[in-house]
Amino acid sequence: MEKLVIIGGGPAGLSAGIYASRALLSPTIVEGALPGGQLTQTTEVENFPGFSEGIYGIELIKKMRDQAEKFGAKFITEDVLSLQKIGENFEIVLGNGENILSESLLVATGAKANWLNLPNEQRLIGRGVSGCATCDGFFFKGKTICVIGGGDSAMEEATFLTKFAEKVFIIHRKSEFRASKIMQEKVFKNPKIEVIWNSQVVDVLGDQKVSGVLLKDTISSEEKILNLDGVFLAIGHTPSTSFLKNSGVLLDEKGYVLTAERVFFENLENLKSQFSNKFRYQTNIEGIFASGDCVDPNYRQAITASGISVSAEIEIEKFLSEKNNRRA
């Protein structure tokens, strides 16, 4: 019987693992078959505290993993297929068919940026293709870039990127945005932003780095090349929570895990009765906590994922202490 199992091997899970290990909980971190999270798909990270010269995403993950392991965390490189509550404890079913029993759980599985799945898109991630303006905008000072999307996220990212880029194109496949009017107004008033309507990106161009995109007119089907230096996807994120489908853990309509913090902060009256306001990051099931990008549809930063996860881990310490006192 484990005291704590952490599901997720990105910055959220590893940060919680460091704290849990130092608290002598000997956590088991199920890091997934492809561990590391979104940071492993980035090149240089310059906004994580402590690395003034920047650090490669995969190197940052390795340092965090080594630190957790140094203090006693154990790692399992498997995916979680499902989990269920058994009495006061939990059973986790792994991809290799093995089961783990634990007194508490932290779900820190993150979220994945939605991609267009174009022929060269994945090949050029980190070489001009990005799913995070806040993470990578700095690298495009004085450059020409595009943002793909038509919602509030696309408007927000395009506006943010004008701090760095000389020119920002917003490429949208329709003749109007679905974004809120106030966000649209900011875009239309910004002299650095130009909208390309009724256009679909059918491929990303470039050998070692992005040199442009191939556009297709959604009305005439005419194709043309738009030369630029960077491509930012702003078509949403998908939280990695499919394994929770039959667990009883409540998710929102997009698949993000609902915790007490969000339910009470957003005043979701219809759900309050299912949550305790004792622990911010506990789900509707006592003993299952959640943190990082799988609960956070707003910030999506490595440092915020880490911070939320440390808060959740400290709550888990209190939860386990109270659980042991009840037994005594």
PDB file of N, CA and C in Angstrom, residues 169-230:
ATOM      1  N   PHE A 169       0.051  37.960 -38.298  1.00  0.00           N
ATOM      2  CA  PHE A 169      -1.135  37.596 -39.075  1.00  0.00           C
ATOM      3  C   PHE A 169      -2.008  36.667 -38.233  1.00  0.00           C
ATOM      4  N   ILE A 170      -3.304  36.908 -38.250  1.00  0.00           N
ATOM      5  CA  ILE A 170      -4.245  35.933 -37.697  1.00  0.00           C
ATOM      6  C   ILE A 170      -4.910  35.242 -38.878  1.00  0.00           C
ATOM      7  N   ILE A 171      -4.776  33.927 -38.928  1.00  0.00           N
ATOM      8  CA  ILE A 171      -5.345  33.158 -40.037  1.00  0.00           C
ATOM      9  C   ILE A 171      -6.575  32.424 -39.523  1.00  0.00           C
ATOM     10  N   HIS A 172      -7.705  32.700 -40.176  1.00  0.00           N
ATOM     11  CA  HIS A 172      -8.959  32.098 -39.727  1.00  0.00           C
ATOM     12  C   HIS A 172      -9.711  31.541 -40.931  1.00  0.00           C
ATOM     13  N   ARG A 173     -10.271  30.346 -40.752  1.00  0.00           N
ATOM     14  CA  ARG A 173     -10.908  29.660 -41.867  1.00  0.00           C
ATOM     15  C   ARG A 173     -12.299  30.183 -42.200  1.00  0.00           C
ATOM     16  N   LYS A 174     -12.818  31.084 -41.361  1.00  0.00           N
ATOM     17  CA  LYS A 174     -14.150  31.634 -41.608  1.00  0.00           C
ATOM     18  C   LYS A 174     -14.073  33.139 -41.855  1.00  0.00           C
ATOM     19  N   SER A 175     -15.239  33.778 -42.047  1.00  0.00           N
ATOM     20  CA  SER A 175     -15.275  35.211 -42.345  1.00  0.00           C
ATOM     21  C   SER A 175     -15.546  36.055 -41.108  1.00  0.00           C
ATOM     22  N   GLU A 176     -15.655  35.405 -39.957  1.00  0.00           N
ATOM     23  CA  GLU A 176     -15.832  36.133 -38.708  1.00  0.00           C
ATOM     24  C   GLU A 176     -15.292  35.303 -37.555  1.00  0.00           C
ATOM     25  N   PHE A 177     -14.869  36.004 -36.495  1.00  0.00           N
ATOM     26  CA  PHE A 177     -14.335  35.325 -35.322  1.00  0.00           C
ATOM     27  C   PHE A 177     -15.460  34.878 -34.396  1.00  0.00           C
ATOM     28  N   ARG A 178     -15.164  33.859 -33.590  1.00  0.00           N
ATOM     29  CA  ARG A 178     -16.088  33.463 -32.534  1.00  0.00           C
ATOM     30  C   ARG A 178     -15.698  34.090 -31.192  1.00  0.00           C
ATOM     31  N   ALA A 179     -14.605  34.837 -31.195  1.00  0.00           N
ATOM     32  CA  ALA A 179     -14.113  35.482 -29.981  1.00  0.00           C
ATOM     33  C   ALA A 179     -15.080  36.559 -29.507  1.00  0.00           C
ATOM     34  N   SER A 180     -14.964  36.935 -28.231  1.00  0.00           N
ATOM     35  CA  SER A 180     -15.805  37.995 -27.677  1.00  0.00           C
ATOM     36  C   SER A 180     -15.508  39.319 -28.384  1.00  0.00           C
ATOM     37  N   LYS A 181     -16.497  40.195 -28.403  1.00  0.00           N
ATOM     38  CA  LYS A 181     -16.373  41.466 -29.125  1.00  0.00           C
ATOM     39  C   LYS A 181     -15.234  42.318 -28.589  1.00  0.00           C
ATOM     40  N   ILE A 182     -15.075  42.329 -27.274  1.00  0.00           N
ATOM     41  CA  ILE A 182     -14.024  43.162 -26.694  1.00  0.00           C
ATOM     42  C   ILE A 182     -12.638  42.693 -27.106  1.00  0.00           C
ATOM     43  N   MET A 183     -12.466  41.365 -27.225  1.00  0.00           N
ATOM     44  CA  MET A 183     -11.180  40.825 -27.667  1.00  0.00           C
ATOM     45  C   MET A 183     -10.951  41.125 -29.144  1.00  0.00           C
ATOM     46  N   GLN A 184     -12.011  41.072 -29.937  1.00  0.00           N
ATOM     47  CA  GLN A 184     -11.894  41.402 -31.362  1.00  0.00           C
ATOM     48  C   GLN A 184     -11.503  42.863 -31.560  1.00  0.00           C
ATOM     49  N   GLU A 185     -12.080  43.734 -30.775  1.00  0.00           N
ATOM     50  CA  GLU A 185     -11.782  45.163 -30.907  1.00  0.00           C
ATOM     51  C   GLU A 185     -10.306  45.443 -30.667  1.00  0.00           C
ATOM     52  N   LYS A 186      -9.723  44.769 -29.680  1.00  0.00           N
ATOM     53  CA  LYS A 186      -8.296  44.949 -29.405  1.00  0.00           C
ATOM     54  C   LYS A 186      -7.453  44.552 -30.609  1.00  0.00           C
ATOM     55  N   VAL A 187      -7.878  43.474 -31.256  1.00  0.00           N
ATOM     56  CA  VAL A 187      -7.144  42.992 -32.430  1.00  0.00           C
ATOM     57  C   VAL A 187      -7.272  43.970 -33.586  1.00  0.00           C
ATOM     58  N   PHE A 188      -8.480  44.399 -33.879  1.00  0.00           N
ATOM     59  CA  PHE A 188      -8.715  45.275 -35.029  1.00  0.00           C
ATOM     60  C   PHE A 188      -8.047  46.643 -34.864  1.00  0.00           C
ATOM     61  N   LYS A 189      -7.845  47.069 -33.624  1.00  0.00           N
ATOM     62  CA  LYS A 189      -7.220  48.376 -33.374  1.00  0.00           C
ATOM     63  C   LYS A 189      -5.704  48.303 -33.365  1.00  0.00           C
ATOM     64  N   ASN A 190      -5.156  47.110 -33.349  1.00  0.00           N
ATOM     65  CA  ASN A 190      -3.702  46.963 -33.263  1.00  0.00           C
ATOM     66  C   ASN A 190      -3.078  47.042 -34.655  1.00  0.00           C
ATOM     67  N   PRO A 191      -2.236  48.037 -34.904  1.00  0.00           N
ATOM     68  CA  PRO A 191      -1.654  48.220 -36.252  1.00  0.00           C
ATOM     69  C   PRO A 191      -0.703  47.108 -36.673  1.00  0.00           C
ATOM     70  N   LYS A 192      -0.219  46.323 -35.719  1.00  0.00           N
ATOM     71  CA  LYS A 192       0.711  45.241 -36.065  1.00  0.00           C
ATOM     72  C   LYS A 192      -0.006  43.967 -36.521  1.00  0.00           C
ATOM     73  N   ILE A 193      -1.326  43.912 -36.329  1.00  0.00           N
ATOM     74  CA  ILE A 193      -2.072  42.687 -36.630  1.00  0.00           C
ATOM     75  C   ILE A 193      -2.853  42.828 -37.930  1.00  0.00           C
ATOM     76  N   GLU A 194      -2.762  41.808 -38.754  1.00  0.00           N
ATOM     77  CA  GLU A 194      -3.552  41.737 -39.985  1.00  0.00           C
ATOM     78  C   GLU A 194      -4.279  40.394 -40.019  1.00  0.00           C
ATOM     79  N   VAL A 195      -5.561  40.428 -40.343  1.00  0.00           N
ATOM     80  CA  VAL A 195      -6.369  39.207 -40.370  1.00  0.00           C
ATOM     81  C   VAL A 195      -6.471  38.690 -41.798  1.00  0.00           C
ATOM     82  N   ILE A 196      -6.258  37.406 -41.951  1.00  0.00           N
ATOM     83  CA  ILE A 196      -6.459  36.749 -43.241  1.00  0.00           C
ATOM     84  C   ILE A 196      -7.678  35.846 -43.092  1.00  0.00           C
ATOM     85  N   TRP A 197      -8.791  36.278 -43.696  1.00  0.00           N
ATOM     86  CA  TRP A 197     -10.064  35.565 -43.552  1.00  0.00           C
ATOM     87  C   TRP A 197     -10.183  34.405 -44.540  1.00  0.00           C
ATOM     88  N   ASN A 198     -11.106  33.512 -44.252  1.00  0.00           N
ATOM     89  CA  ASN A 198     -11.466  32.416 -45.163  1.00  0.00           C
ATOM     90  C   ASN A 198     -10.240  31.669 -45.682  1.00  0.00           C
ATOM     91  N   SER A 199      -9.326  31.387 -44.782  1.00  0.00           N
ATOM     92  CA  SER A 199      -8.083  30.724 -45.191  1.00  0.00           C
ATOM     93  C   SER A 199      -7.733  29.615 -44.219  1.00  0.00           C
ATOM     94  N   GLN A 200      -7.214  28.551 -44.782  1.00  0.00           N
ATOM     95  CA  GLN A 200      -6.838  27.377 -44.002  1.00  0.00           C
ATOM     96  C   GLN A 200      -5.375  27.069 -44.246  1.00  0.00           C
ATOM     97  N   VAL A 201      -4.617  26.843 -43.170  1.00  0.00           N
ATOM     98  CA  VAL A 201      -3.219  26.447 -43.308  1.00  0.00           C
ATOM     99  C   VAL A 201      -3.188  24.961 -43.642  1.00  0.00           C
ATOM    100  N   VAL A 202      -2.647  24.624 -44.811  1.00  0.00           N
ATOM    101  CA  VAL A 202      -2.611  23.218 -45.225  1.00  0.00           C
ATOM    102  C   VAL A 202      -1.236  22.592 -45.036  1.00  0.00           C
ATOM    103  N   ASP A 203      -0.210  23.437 -44.803  1.00  0.00           N
ATOM    104  CA  ASP A 203       1.104  22.899 -44.456  1.00  0.00           C
ATOM    105  C   ASP A 203       1.991  24.014 -43.936  1.00  0.00           C
ATOM    106  N   VAL A 204       2.995  23.614 -43.161  1.00  0.00           N
ATOM    107  CA  VAL A 204       4.017  24.533 -42.678  1.00  0.00           C
ATOM    108  C   VAL A 204       5.257  24.303 -43.524  1.00  0.00           C
ATOM    109  N   LEU A 205       5.882  25.369 -43.955  1.00  0.00           N
ATOM    110  CA  LEU A 205       7.026  25.273 -44.854  1.00  0.00           C
ATOM    111  C   LEU A 205       8.322  25.573 -44.113  1.00  0.00           C
ATOM    112  N   GLY A 206       9.393  24.928 -44.559  1.00  0.00           N
ATOM    113  CA  GLY A 206      10.699  25.155 -43.959  1.00  0.00           C
ATOM    114  C   GLY A 206      11.478  23.867 -43.826  1.00  0.00           C
ATOM    115  N   ASP A 207      12.809  23.995 -43.874  1.00  0.00           N
ATOM    116  CA  ASP A 207      13.682  22.836 -43.746  1.00  0.00           C
ATOM    117  C   ASP A 207      14.092  22.657 -42.288  1.00  0.00           C
ATOM    118  N   GLN A 208      15.039  23.471 -41.816  1.00  0.00           N
ATOM    119  CA  GLN A 208      15.482  23.397 -40.426  1.00  0.00           C
ATOM    120  C   GLN A 208      14.654  24.279 -39.498  1.00  0.00           C
ATOM    121  N   LYS A 209      13.964  25.274 -40.079  1.00  0.00           N
ATOM    122  CA  LYS A 209      13.092  26.152 -39.302  1.00  0.00           C
ATOM    123  C   LYS A 209      11.983  26.665 -40.208  1.00  0.00           C
ATOM    124  N   VAL A 210      10.952  27.242 -39.606  1.00  0.00           N
ATOM    125  CA  VAL A 210       9.792  27.714 -40.369  1.00  0.00           C
ATOM    126  C   VAL A 210      10.189  28.850 -41.307  1.00  0.00           C
ATOM    127  N   SER A 211       9.734  28.735 -42.549  1.00  0.00           N
ATOM    128  CA  SER A 211       9.957  29.810 -43.524  1.00  0.00           C
ATOM    129  C   SER A 211       8.640  30.370 -44.056  1.00  0.00           C
ATOM    130  N   GLY A 212       7.533  29.686 -43.770  1.00  0.00           N
ATOM    131  CA  GLY A 212       6.238  30.163 -44.244  1.00  0.00           C
ATOM    132  C   GLY A 212       5.161  29.115 -44.052  1.00  0.00           C
ATOM    133  N   VAL A 213       3.974  29.424 -44.551  1.00  0.00           N
ATOM    134  CA  VAL A 213       2.862  28.473 -44.526  1.00  0.00           C
ATOM    135  C   VAL A 213       2.199  28.452 -45.893  1.00  0.00           C
ATOM    136  N   LEU A 214       1.599  27.317 -46.197  1.00  0.00           N
ATOM    137  CA  LEU A 214       0.826  27.190 -47.425  1.00  0.00           C
ATOM    138  C   LEU A 214      -0.641  27.366 -47.061  1.00  0.00           C
ATOM    139  N   LEU A 215      -1.281  28.377 -47.653  1.00  0.00           N
ATOM    140  CA  LEU A 215      -2.666  28.699 -47.354  1.00  0.00           C
ATOM    141  C   LEU A 215      -3.589  28.250 -48.479  1.00  0.00           C
ATOM    142  N   LYS A 216      -4.783  27.821 -48.095  1.00  0.00           N
ATOM    143  CA  LYS A 216      -5.813  27.464 -49.061  1.00  0.00           C
ATOM    144  C   LYS A 216      -7.056  28.293 -48.777  1.00  0.00           C
ATOM    145  N   ASP A 217      -7.538  28.988 -49.784  1.00  0.00           N
ATOM    146  CA  ASP A 217      -8.759  29.773 -49.652  1.00  0.00           C
ATOM    147  C   ASP A 217      -9.939  28.823 -49.488  1.00  0.00           C
ATOM    148  N   THR A 218     -10.701  28.994 -48.413  1.00  0.00           N
ATOM    149  CA  THR A 218     -11.808  28.070 -48.136  1.00  0.00           C
ATOM    150  C   THR A 218     -13.002  28.280 -49.070  1.00  0.00           C
ATOM    151  N   ILE A 219     -12.994  29.353 -49.861  1.00  0.00           N
ATOM    152  CA  ILE A 219     -14.084  29.612 -50.808  1.00  0.00           C
ATOM    153  C   ILE A 219     -13.683  29.226 -52.229  1.00  0.00           C
ATOM    154  N   SER A 220     -12.517  29.734 -52.662  1.00  0.00           N
ATOM    155  CA  SER A 220     -12.086  29.480 -54.044  1.00  0.00           C
ATOM    156  C   SER A 220     -11.174  28.273 -54.192  1.00  0.00           C
ATOM    157  N   SER A 221     -10.648  27.747 -53.079  1.00  0.00           N
ATOM    158  CA  SER A 221      -9.680  26.635 -53.046  1.00  0.00           C
ATOM    159  C   SER A 221      -8.317  27.029 -53.620  1.00  0.00           C
ATOM    160  N   GLU A 222      -8.123  28.312 -53.906  1.00  0.00           N
ATOM    161  CA  GLU A 222      -6.832  28.784 -54.408  1.00  0.00           C
ATOM    162  C   GLU A 222      -5.785  28.678 -53.305  1.00  0.00           C
ATOM    163  N   GLU A 223      -4.568  28.272 -53.666  1.00  0.00           N
ATOM    164  CA  GLU A 223      -3.483  28.139 -52.685  1.00  0.00           C
ATOM    165  C   GLU A 223      -2.421  29.207 -52.913  1.00  0.00           C
ATOM    166  N   LYS A 224      -1.815  29.655 -51.822  1.00  0.00           N
ATOM    167  CA  LYS A 224      -0.727  30.631 -51.918  1.00  0.00           C
ATOM    168  C   LYS A 224       0.212  30.448 -50.731  1.00  0.00           C
ATOM    169  N   ILE A 225       1.424  30.948 -50.872  1.00  0.00           N
ATOM    170  CA  ILE A 225       2.433  30.859 -49.820  1.00  0.00           C
ATOM    171  C   ILE A 225       2.513  32.194 -49.086  1.00  0.00           C
ATOM    172  N   LEU A 226       2.529  32.130 -47.778  1.00  0.00           N
ATOM    173  CA  LEU A 226       2.729  33.307 -46.938  1.00  0.00           C
ATOM    174  C   LEU A 226       4.065  33.143 -46.229  1.00  0.00           C
ATOM    175  N   ASN A 227       5.014  34.002 -46.527  1.00  0.00           N
ATOM    176  CA  ASN A 227       6.343  33.922 -45.925  1.00  0.00           C
ATOM    177  C   ASN A 227       6.319  34.502 -44.509  1.00  0.00           C
ATOM    178  N   LEU A 228       6.848  33.756 -43.566  1.00  0.00           N
ATOM    179  CA  LEU A 228       6.933  34.225 -42.175  1.00  0.00           C
ATOM    180  C   LEU A 228       7.923  33.377 -41.398  1.00  0.00           C
ATOM    181  N   ASP A 229       8.129  33.743 -40.127  1.00  0.00           N
ATOM    182  CA  ASP A 229       9.171  33.114 -39.319  1.00  0.00           C
ATOM    183  C   ASP A 229       8.641  32.196 -38.217  1.00  0.00           C
ATOM    184  N   GLY A 230       7.355  32.335 -37.917  1.00  0.00           N
ATOM    185  CA  GLY A 230       6.825  31.533 -36.823  1.00  0.00           C
ATOM    186  C   GLY A 230       5.338  31.273 -36.958  1.00  0.00           C
TER     187      GLY A 230
END
